[in-house]
Coordinates of C-alpha atoms and ligand atoms in Angstrom, one line a residue:
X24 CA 122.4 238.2 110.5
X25 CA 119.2 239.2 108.7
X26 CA 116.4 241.5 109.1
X27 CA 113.1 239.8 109.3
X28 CA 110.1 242.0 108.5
X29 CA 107.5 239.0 109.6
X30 CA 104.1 239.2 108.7
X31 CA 101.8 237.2 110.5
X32 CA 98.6 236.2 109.0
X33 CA 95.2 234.8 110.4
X34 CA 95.0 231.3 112.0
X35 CA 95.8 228.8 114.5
X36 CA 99.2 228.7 113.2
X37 CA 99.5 231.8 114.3
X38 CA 101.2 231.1 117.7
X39 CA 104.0 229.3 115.9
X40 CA 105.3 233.2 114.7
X41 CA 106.4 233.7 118.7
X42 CA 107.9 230.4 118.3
X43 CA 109.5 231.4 115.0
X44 CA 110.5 235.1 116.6
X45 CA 112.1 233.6 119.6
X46 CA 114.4 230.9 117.7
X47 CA 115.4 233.3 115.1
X48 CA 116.4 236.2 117.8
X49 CA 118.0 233.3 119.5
X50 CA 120.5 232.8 115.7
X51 CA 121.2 236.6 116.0
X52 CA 118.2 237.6 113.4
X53 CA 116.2 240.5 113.9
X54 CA 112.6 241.0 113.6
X55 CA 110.0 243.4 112.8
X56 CA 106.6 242.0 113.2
X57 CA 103.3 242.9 111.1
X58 CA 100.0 241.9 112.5
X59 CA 97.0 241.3 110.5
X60 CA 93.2 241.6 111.6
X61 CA 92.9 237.9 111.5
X62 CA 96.2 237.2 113.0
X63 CA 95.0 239.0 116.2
X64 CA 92.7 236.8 116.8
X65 CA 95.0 234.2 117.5
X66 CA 98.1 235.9 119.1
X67 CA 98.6 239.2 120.6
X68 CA 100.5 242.3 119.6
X69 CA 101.7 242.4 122.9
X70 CA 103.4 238.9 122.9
X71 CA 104.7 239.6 119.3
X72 CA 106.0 242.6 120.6
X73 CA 107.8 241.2 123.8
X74 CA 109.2 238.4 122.1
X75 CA 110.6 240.2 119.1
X76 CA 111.6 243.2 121.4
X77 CA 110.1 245.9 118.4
X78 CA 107.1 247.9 117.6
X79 CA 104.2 245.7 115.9
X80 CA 102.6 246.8 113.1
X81 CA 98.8 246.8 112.7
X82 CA 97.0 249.2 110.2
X83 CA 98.0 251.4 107.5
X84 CA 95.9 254.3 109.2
X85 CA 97.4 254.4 112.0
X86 CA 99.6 257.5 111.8
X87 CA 102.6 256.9 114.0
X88 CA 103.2 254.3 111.9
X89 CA 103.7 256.3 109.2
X90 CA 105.4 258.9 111.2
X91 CA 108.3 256.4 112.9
X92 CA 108.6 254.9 109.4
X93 CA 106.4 254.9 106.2
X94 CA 105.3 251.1 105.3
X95 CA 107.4 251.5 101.9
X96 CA 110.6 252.1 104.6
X97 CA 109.3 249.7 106.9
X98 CA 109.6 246.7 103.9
X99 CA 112.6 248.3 102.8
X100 CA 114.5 248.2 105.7
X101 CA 114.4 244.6 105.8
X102 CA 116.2 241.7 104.3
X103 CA 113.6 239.7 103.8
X104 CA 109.8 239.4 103.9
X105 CA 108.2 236.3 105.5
X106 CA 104.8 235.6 105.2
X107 CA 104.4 232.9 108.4
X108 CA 101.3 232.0 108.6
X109 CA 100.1 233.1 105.1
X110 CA 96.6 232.3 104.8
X111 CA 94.2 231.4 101.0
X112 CA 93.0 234.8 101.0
X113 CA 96.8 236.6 101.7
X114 CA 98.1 234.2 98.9
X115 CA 95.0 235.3 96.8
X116 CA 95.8 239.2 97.2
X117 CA 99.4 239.2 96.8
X118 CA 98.9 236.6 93.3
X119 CA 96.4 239.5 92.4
X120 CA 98.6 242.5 93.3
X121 CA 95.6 243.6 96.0
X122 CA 97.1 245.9 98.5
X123 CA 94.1 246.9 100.9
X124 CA 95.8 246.6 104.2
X125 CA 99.4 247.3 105.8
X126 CA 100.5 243.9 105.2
X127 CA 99.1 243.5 101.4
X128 CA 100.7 247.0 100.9
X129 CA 103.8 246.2 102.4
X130 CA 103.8 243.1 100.2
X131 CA 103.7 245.1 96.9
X132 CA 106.1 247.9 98.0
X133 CA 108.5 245.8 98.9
X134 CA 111.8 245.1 96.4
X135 CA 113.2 242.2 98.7
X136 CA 112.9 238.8 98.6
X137 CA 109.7 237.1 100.2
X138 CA 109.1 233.9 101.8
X139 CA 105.7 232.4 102.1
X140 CA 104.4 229.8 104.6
X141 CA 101.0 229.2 104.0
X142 CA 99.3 227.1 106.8
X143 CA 95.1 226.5 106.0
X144 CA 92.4 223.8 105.7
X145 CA 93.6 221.4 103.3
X146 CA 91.1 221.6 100.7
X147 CA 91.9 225.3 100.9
X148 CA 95.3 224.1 99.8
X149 CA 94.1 221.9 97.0
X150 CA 91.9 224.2 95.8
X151 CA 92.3 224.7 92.1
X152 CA 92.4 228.6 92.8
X153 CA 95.1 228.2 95.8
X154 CA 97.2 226.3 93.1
X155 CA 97.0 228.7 90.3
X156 CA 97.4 231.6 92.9
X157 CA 100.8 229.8 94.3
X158 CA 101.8 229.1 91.1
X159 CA 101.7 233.0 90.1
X160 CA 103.7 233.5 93.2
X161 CA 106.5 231.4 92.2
X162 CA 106.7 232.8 88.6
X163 CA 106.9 236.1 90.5
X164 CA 110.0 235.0 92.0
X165 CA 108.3 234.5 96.1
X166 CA 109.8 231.3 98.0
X167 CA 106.6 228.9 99.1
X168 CA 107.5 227.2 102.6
X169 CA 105.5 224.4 101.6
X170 CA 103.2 223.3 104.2
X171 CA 103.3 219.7 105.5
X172 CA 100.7 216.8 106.0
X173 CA 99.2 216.1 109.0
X174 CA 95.8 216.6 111.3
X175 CA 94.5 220.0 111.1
X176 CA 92.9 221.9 113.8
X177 CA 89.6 221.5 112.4
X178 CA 90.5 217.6 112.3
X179 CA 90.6 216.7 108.8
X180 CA 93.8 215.4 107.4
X181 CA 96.9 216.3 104.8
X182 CA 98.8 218.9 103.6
X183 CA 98.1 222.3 104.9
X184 CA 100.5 222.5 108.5
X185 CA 102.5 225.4 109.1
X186 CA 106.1 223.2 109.3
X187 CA 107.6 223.7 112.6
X188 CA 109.3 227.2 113.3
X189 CA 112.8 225.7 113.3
X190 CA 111.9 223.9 109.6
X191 CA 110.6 227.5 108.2
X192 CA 113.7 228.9 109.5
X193 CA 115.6 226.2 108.1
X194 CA 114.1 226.6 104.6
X195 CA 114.6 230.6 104.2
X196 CA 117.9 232.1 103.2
X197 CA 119.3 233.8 105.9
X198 CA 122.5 234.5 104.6
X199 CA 124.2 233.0 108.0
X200 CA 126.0 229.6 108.4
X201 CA 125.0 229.5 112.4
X202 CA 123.3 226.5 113.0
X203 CA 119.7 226.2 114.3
X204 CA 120.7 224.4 117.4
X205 CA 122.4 226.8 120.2
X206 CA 124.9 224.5 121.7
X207 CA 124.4 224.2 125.6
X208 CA 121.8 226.5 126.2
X209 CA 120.0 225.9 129.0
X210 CA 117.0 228.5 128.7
X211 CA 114.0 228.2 130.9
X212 CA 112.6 227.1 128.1
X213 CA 114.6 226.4 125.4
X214 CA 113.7 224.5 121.8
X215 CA 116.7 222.4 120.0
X216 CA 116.3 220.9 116.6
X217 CA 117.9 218.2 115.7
X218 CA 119.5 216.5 112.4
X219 CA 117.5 213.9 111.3
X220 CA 119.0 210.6 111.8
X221 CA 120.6 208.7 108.6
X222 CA 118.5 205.9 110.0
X223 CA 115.4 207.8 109.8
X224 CA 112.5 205.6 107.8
X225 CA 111.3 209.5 106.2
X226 CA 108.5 209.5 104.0
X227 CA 108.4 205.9 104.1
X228 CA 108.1 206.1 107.8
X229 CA 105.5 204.2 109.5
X230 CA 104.3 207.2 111.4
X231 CA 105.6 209.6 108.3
X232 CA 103.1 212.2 108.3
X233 CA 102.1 212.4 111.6
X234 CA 103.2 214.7 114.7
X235 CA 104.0 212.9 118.5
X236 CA 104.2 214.6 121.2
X237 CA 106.1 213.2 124.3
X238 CA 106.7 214.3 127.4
X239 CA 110.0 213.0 129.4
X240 CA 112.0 213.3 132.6
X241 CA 111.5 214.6 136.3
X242 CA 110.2 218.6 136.8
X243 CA 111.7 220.6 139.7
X244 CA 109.6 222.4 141.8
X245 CA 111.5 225.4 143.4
X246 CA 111.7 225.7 147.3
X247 CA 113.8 228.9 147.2
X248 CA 116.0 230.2 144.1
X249 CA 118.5 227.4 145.3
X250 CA 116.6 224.0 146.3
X251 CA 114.1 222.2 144.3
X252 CA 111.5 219.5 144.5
X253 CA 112.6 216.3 142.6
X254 CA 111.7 212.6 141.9
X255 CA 114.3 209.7 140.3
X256 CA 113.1 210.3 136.9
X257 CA 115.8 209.9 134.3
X258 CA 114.0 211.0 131.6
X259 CA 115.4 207.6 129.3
X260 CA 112.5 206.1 128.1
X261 CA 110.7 209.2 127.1
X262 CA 113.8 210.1 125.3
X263 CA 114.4 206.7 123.8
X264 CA 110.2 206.7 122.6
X265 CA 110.8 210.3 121.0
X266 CA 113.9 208.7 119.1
X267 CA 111.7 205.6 117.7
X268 CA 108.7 207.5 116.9
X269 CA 111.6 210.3 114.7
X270 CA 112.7 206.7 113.0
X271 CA 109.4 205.8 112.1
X272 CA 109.1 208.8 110.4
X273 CA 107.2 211.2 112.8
X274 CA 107.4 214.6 113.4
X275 CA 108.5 214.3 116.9
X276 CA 108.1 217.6 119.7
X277 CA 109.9 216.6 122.8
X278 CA 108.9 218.3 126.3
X279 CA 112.1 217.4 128.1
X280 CA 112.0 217.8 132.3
X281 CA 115.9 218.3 133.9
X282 CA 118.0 215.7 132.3
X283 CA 121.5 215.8 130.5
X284 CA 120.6 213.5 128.1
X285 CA 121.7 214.1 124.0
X286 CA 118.5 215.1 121.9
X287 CA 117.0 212.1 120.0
X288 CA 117.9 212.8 116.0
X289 CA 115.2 214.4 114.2
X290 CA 113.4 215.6 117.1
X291 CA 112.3 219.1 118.1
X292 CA 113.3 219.3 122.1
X293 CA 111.4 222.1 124.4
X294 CA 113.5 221.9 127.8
X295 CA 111.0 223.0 131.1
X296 CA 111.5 222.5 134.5
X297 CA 108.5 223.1 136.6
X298 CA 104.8 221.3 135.7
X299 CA 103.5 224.6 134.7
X300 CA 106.3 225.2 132.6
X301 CA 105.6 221.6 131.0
X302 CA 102.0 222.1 130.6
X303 CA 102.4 225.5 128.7
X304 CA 104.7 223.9 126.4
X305 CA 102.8 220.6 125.6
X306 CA 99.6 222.7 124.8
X307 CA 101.8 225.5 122.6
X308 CA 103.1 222.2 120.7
X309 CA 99.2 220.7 119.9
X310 CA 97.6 219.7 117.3
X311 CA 99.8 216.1 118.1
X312 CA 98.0 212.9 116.2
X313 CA 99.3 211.2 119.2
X314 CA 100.7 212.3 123.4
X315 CA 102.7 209.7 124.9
X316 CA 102.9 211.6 128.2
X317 CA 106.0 209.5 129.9
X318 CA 107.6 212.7 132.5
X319 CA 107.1 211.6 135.9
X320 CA 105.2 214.8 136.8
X321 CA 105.5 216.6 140.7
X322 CA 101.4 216.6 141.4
X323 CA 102.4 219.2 144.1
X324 CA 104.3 222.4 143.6
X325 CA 105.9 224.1 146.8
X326 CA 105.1 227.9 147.5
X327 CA 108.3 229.1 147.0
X328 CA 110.4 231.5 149.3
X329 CA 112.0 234.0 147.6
X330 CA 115.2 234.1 149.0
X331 CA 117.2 231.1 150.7
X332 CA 116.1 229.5 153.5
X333 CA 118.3 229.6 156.3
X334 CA 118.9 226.7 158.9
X335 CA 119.0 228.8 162.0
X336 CA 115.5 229.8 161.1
X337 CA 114.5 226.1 161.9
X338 CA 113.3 223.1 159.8
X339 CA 110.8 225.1 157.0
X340 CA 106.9 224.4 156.9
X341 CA 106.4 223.6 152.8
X342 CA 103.3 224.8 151.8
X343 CA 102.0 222.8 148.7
X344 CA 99.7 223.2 146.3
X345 CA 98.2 221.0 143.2
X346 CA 100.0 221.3 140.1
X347 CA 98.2 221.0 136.7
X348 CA 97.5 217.1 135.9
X349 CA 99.0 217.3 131.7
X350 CA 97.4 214.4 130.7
X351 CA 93.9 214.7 132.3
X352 CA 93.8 218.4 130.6
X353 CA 94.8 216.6 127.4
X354 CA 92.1 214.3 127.7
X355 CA 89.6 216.9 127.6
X356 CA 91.2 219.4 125.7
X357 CA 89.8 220.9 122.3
X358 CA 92.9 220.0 120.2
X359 CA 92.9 216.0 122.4
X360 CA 95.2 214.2 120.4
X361 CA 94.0 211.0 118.6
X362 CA 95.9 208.6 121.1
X363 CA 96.6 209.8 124.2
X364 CA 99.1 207.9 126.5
X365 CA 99.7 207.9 129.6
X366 CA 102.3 206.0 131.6
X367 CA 102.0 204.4 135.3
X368 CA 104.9 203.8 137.3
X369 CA 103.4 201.7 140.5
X370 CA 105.2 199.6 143.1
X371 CA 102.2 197.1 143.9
X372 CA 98.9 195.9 141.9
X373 CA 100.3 197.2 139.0
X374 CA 97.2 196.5 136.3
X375 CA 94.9 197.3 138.6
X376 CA 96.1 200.5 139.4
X377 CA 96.9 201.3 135.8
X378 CA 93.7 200.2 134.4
X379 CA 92.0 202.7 137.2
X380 CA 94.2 205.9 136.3
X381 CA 93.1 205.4 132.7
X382 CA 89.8 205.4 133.8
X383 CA 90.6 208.3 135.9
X384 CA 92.5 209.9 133.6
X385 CA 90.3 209.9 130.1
X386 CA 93.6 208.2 128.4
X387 CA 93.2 205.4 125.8
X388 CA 96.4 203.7 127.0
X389 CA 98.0 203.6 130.4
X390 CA 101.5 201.8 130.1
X391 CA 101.8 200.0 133.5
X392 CA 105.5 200.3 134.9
X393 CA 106.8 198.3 137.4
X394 CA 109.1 200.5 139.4
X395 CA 109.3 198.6 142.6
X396 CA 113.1 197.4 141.1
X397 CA 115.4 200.0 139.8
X398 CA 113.5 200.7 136.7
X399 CA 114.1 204.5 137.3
X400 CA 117.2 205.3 136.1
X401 CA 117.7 201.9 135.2
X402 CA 118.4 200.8 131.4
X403 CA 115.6 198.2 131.1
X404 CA 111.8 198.2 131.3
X405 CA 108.8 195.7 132.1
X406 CA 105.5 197.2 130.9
X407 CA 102.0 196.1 129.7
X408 CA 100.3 198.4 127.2
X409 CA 96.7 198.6 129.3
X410 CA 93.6 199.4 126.9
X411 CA 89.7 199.3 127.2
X412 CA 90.1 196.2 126.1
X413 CA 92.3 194.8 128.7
X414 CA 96.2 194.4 129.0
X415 CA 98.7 193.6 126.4
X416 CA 102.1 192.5 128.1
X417 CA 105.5 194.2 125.9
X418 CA 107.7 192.2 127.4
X419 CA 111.0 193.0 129.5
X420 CA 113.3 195.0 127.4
X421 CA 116.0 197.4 127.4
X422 CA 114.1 200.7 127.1
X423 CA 115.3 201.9 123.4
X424 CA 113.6 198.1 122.5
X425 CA 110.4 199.0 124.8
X426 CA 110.3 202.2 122.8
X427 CA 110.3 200.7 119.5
X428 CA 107.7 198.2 120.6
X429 CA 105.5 200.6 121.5
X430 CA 105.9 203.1 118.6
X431 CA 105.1 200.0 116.1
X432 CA 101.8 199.5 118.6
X433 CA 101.4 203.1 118.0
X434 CA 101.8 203.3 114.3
X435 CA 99.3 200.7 113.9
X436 CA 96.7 202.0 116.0
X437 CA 96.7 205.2 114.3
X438 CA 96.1 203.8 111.1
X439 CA 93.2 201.8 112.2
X440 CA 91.7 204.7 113.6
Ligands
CTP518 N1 100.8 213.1 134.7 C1 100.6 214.4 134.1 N2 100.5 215.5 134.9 C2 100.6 215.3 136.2 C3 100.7 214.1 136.8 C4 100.8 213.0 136.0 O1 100.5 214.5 132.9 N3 100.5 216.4 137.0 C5 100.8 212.0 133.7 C6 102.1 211.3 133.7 O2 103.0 211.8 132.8 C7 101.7 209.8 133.4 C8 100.3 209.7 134.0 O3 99.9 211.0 134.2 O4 101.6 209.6 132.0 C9 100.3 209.0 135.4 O5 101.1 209.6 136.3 P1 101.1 209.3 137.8 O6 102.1 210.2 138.5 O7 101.3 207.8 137.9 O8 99.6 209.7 138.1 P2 99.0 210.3 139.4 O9 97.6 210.6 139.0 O10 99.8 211.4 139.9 O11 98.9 209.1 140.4 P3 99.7 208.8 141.7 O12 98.8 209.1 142.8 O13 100.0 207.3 141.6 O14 101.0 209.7 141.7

């Protein structure tokens, strides 16, 4: 098991380090984090610090720091140096041997090996001085995490994206042979990465390059630490769009209610259980080029008791409260996704009501669901694909076909946008 001395630079990607913290502690790893100015902008030393259960580094100046343990111990009492995100101008200094803060310093102290994941604008990445300076870092022996194409926060498009943590993970030499994907666990919140499918279409893809977010499944709303609020969700289709949009050659992040269904290949699976829970994790997984928002969501959570409620005590009053609506957030969120989906399971005037919630809802595309049979939990699907433009029929399918209808709609839309 290895000891990480992470070094977290300035960015959006910058929340992906707790990501990356939490899976690697979850492999056995240990890690030591160093936060720069810029990167505390973007996440705290106090999350960094609770994830990665260690001191965080800040300054050079600041004296305990150099009292607990001198930056030339602190880089040599780690396996390996990761850079995650590194930004143009961290890339810049270390190419150039500049060592004017704690992290700079700690790079040119340091006799280990060091990983770099740069994550930046992408003609920041293309820029003939980025090149040269990435270039001088791989003559002097440091691994580059290449970054990967895709929309950018500031919503220009290519290479420049901080890879998922489980990729950068995947890329570094750990020196362990424990797989990425903890079998079984169960966590609150727990990510899983898949292998990618022999099947998969890779670069070729027709949605290679591009990140999907889905959402799938029931959520459980606690009543007391043993009962729970719950709806007939089964969580298939979601899972079965997540495994056509990996096939077309996606980057998939799947926010996964309660189910016990297998993890699609290729896709990067965040298990929830509550709405909150899913909403926290489908804004930590944004920038997505498209949401297709499929989890049959509880609009009402239940003030929970905190211990069991008892039957002599008589039939409980629930006391409920609004839960936050994921896709209407979406719709107005900074980072909104290029196509955002939504999905409407109704028992009568199906287009009708579909075509109003998309309205309602700000989403370009309301999939109307006809659940009045045994759709949920059933293995097929009816659904029409409702638009601005009016209402596209997909046919009656089994839902893995329904999936792969929609991801080809999907695809195509995305180009043409
Ligand atoms: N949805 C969501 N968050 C919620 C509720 C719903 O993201 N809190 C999403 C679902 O995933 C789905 C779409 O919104 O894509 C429509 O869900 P639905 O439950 O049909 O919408 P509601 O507004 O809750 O309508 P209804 O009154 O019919 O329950």
């Amino acid at each position: 098991m290895a000891r990480i001395l992470l070094i977290v630079g300035c960015g959006i990607a910058a929340f992906k380090a707790a990501e990356l913290i939490r899976l690697a502690r979850r492999h056995g790893h240990s890690l030591t984090p160093v936060l720069t100015a810029g990167g505390a902008h973007f996440v705290t030393p106090m999350t960094l610090a609770a994830l990665a259960e260690s001191p965080v580094y800040t300054s050079l100046w600041d004296l305990k720091d150099e009292t607990e343990m001198g930056h030339i111990q602190l880089s040599r009492a780690a396996d390996l140096v990761l850079v995650c995100p590194a930004t143009a101008d961290l890339l810049a200094k270390m190419a150039a041997g500049i060592a004017d803060d704690l992290a700079t310093t700690l790079l040119l102290a340091t006799d280990k090996p060091v990983a770099v994941a740069p994550a930046m604008n992408v003609r920041m990445w293309q820029h003939a001085a980025t090149r040269a300076n990435v270039a001088t870092l791989k003559a002097h022996g440091v691994q580059v995490i290449e970054p990967v194409e895709g929309e950018m926060a500031c919503g220009e498009y290519g290479p420049g994206r901080l890879p998922e943590p489980g990729e950068v993970l995947a890329q570094l030499n750990l020196g362990s042979s424990a797989p990425l994907v903890p079998s079984g666990s169960q966590a609150e919140v727990d990510v899983r990465l898949a292998e990618r499918p022999s099947t998969s279409f890779g670069m070729g893809g027709s949605l290679s390059g591009h990140h999907i977010l889905v959402t799938a499944g029931p959520t459980h709303e606690p009543i007391d630490p043993v009962r729970v609020l719950a709806n007939r969700s089964s969580g298939r289709q979601g899972f079965a769009i997540a495994a056509a949009a990996a096939q077309a050659g996606a980057r998939v992040t799947l926010v996964a209610g309660p189910v016990s269904l297998p993890t699609p290949g290729g896709v990067a699976r965040i298990d929830v259980e509550t709405a909150e829970q899913m909403m926290a994790a489908v804004e930590g997984a944004l920038p997505a080029d498209s949401a297709i928002l499929v989890a049959a969501v509880a609009d009402w959570k239940v003030r929970a008791s905190p211990s069991k409620l008892k039957k002599e005590d008589g039939p409980p009053e629930l006391l409920f409260s609004l839960n936050p609506d994921i896709l209407k957030t979406l719709a107005a969120h900074a980072l909104r996704p290029r196509l955002l989906v939504g999905f409407a399971a109704e028992t009568d005037d199906l287009l009708a009501h579909a075509a109003a919630k998309r309205e309602r809802k700000d989403a370009d595309w309301m999939i109307a669901n006809d659940v009045s049979g045994d759709v949920m939990g059933g293995s097929h699907n009816h659904v029409h694909l409702v638009s601005e433009t009016g209402a596209e029929d997909l046919g009656q399918a089994p839902k893995d076909e329904i999936a792969r209808r929609l991801i080809a709609r999907i695809a195509e839309e995305l180009r043409a946008r």
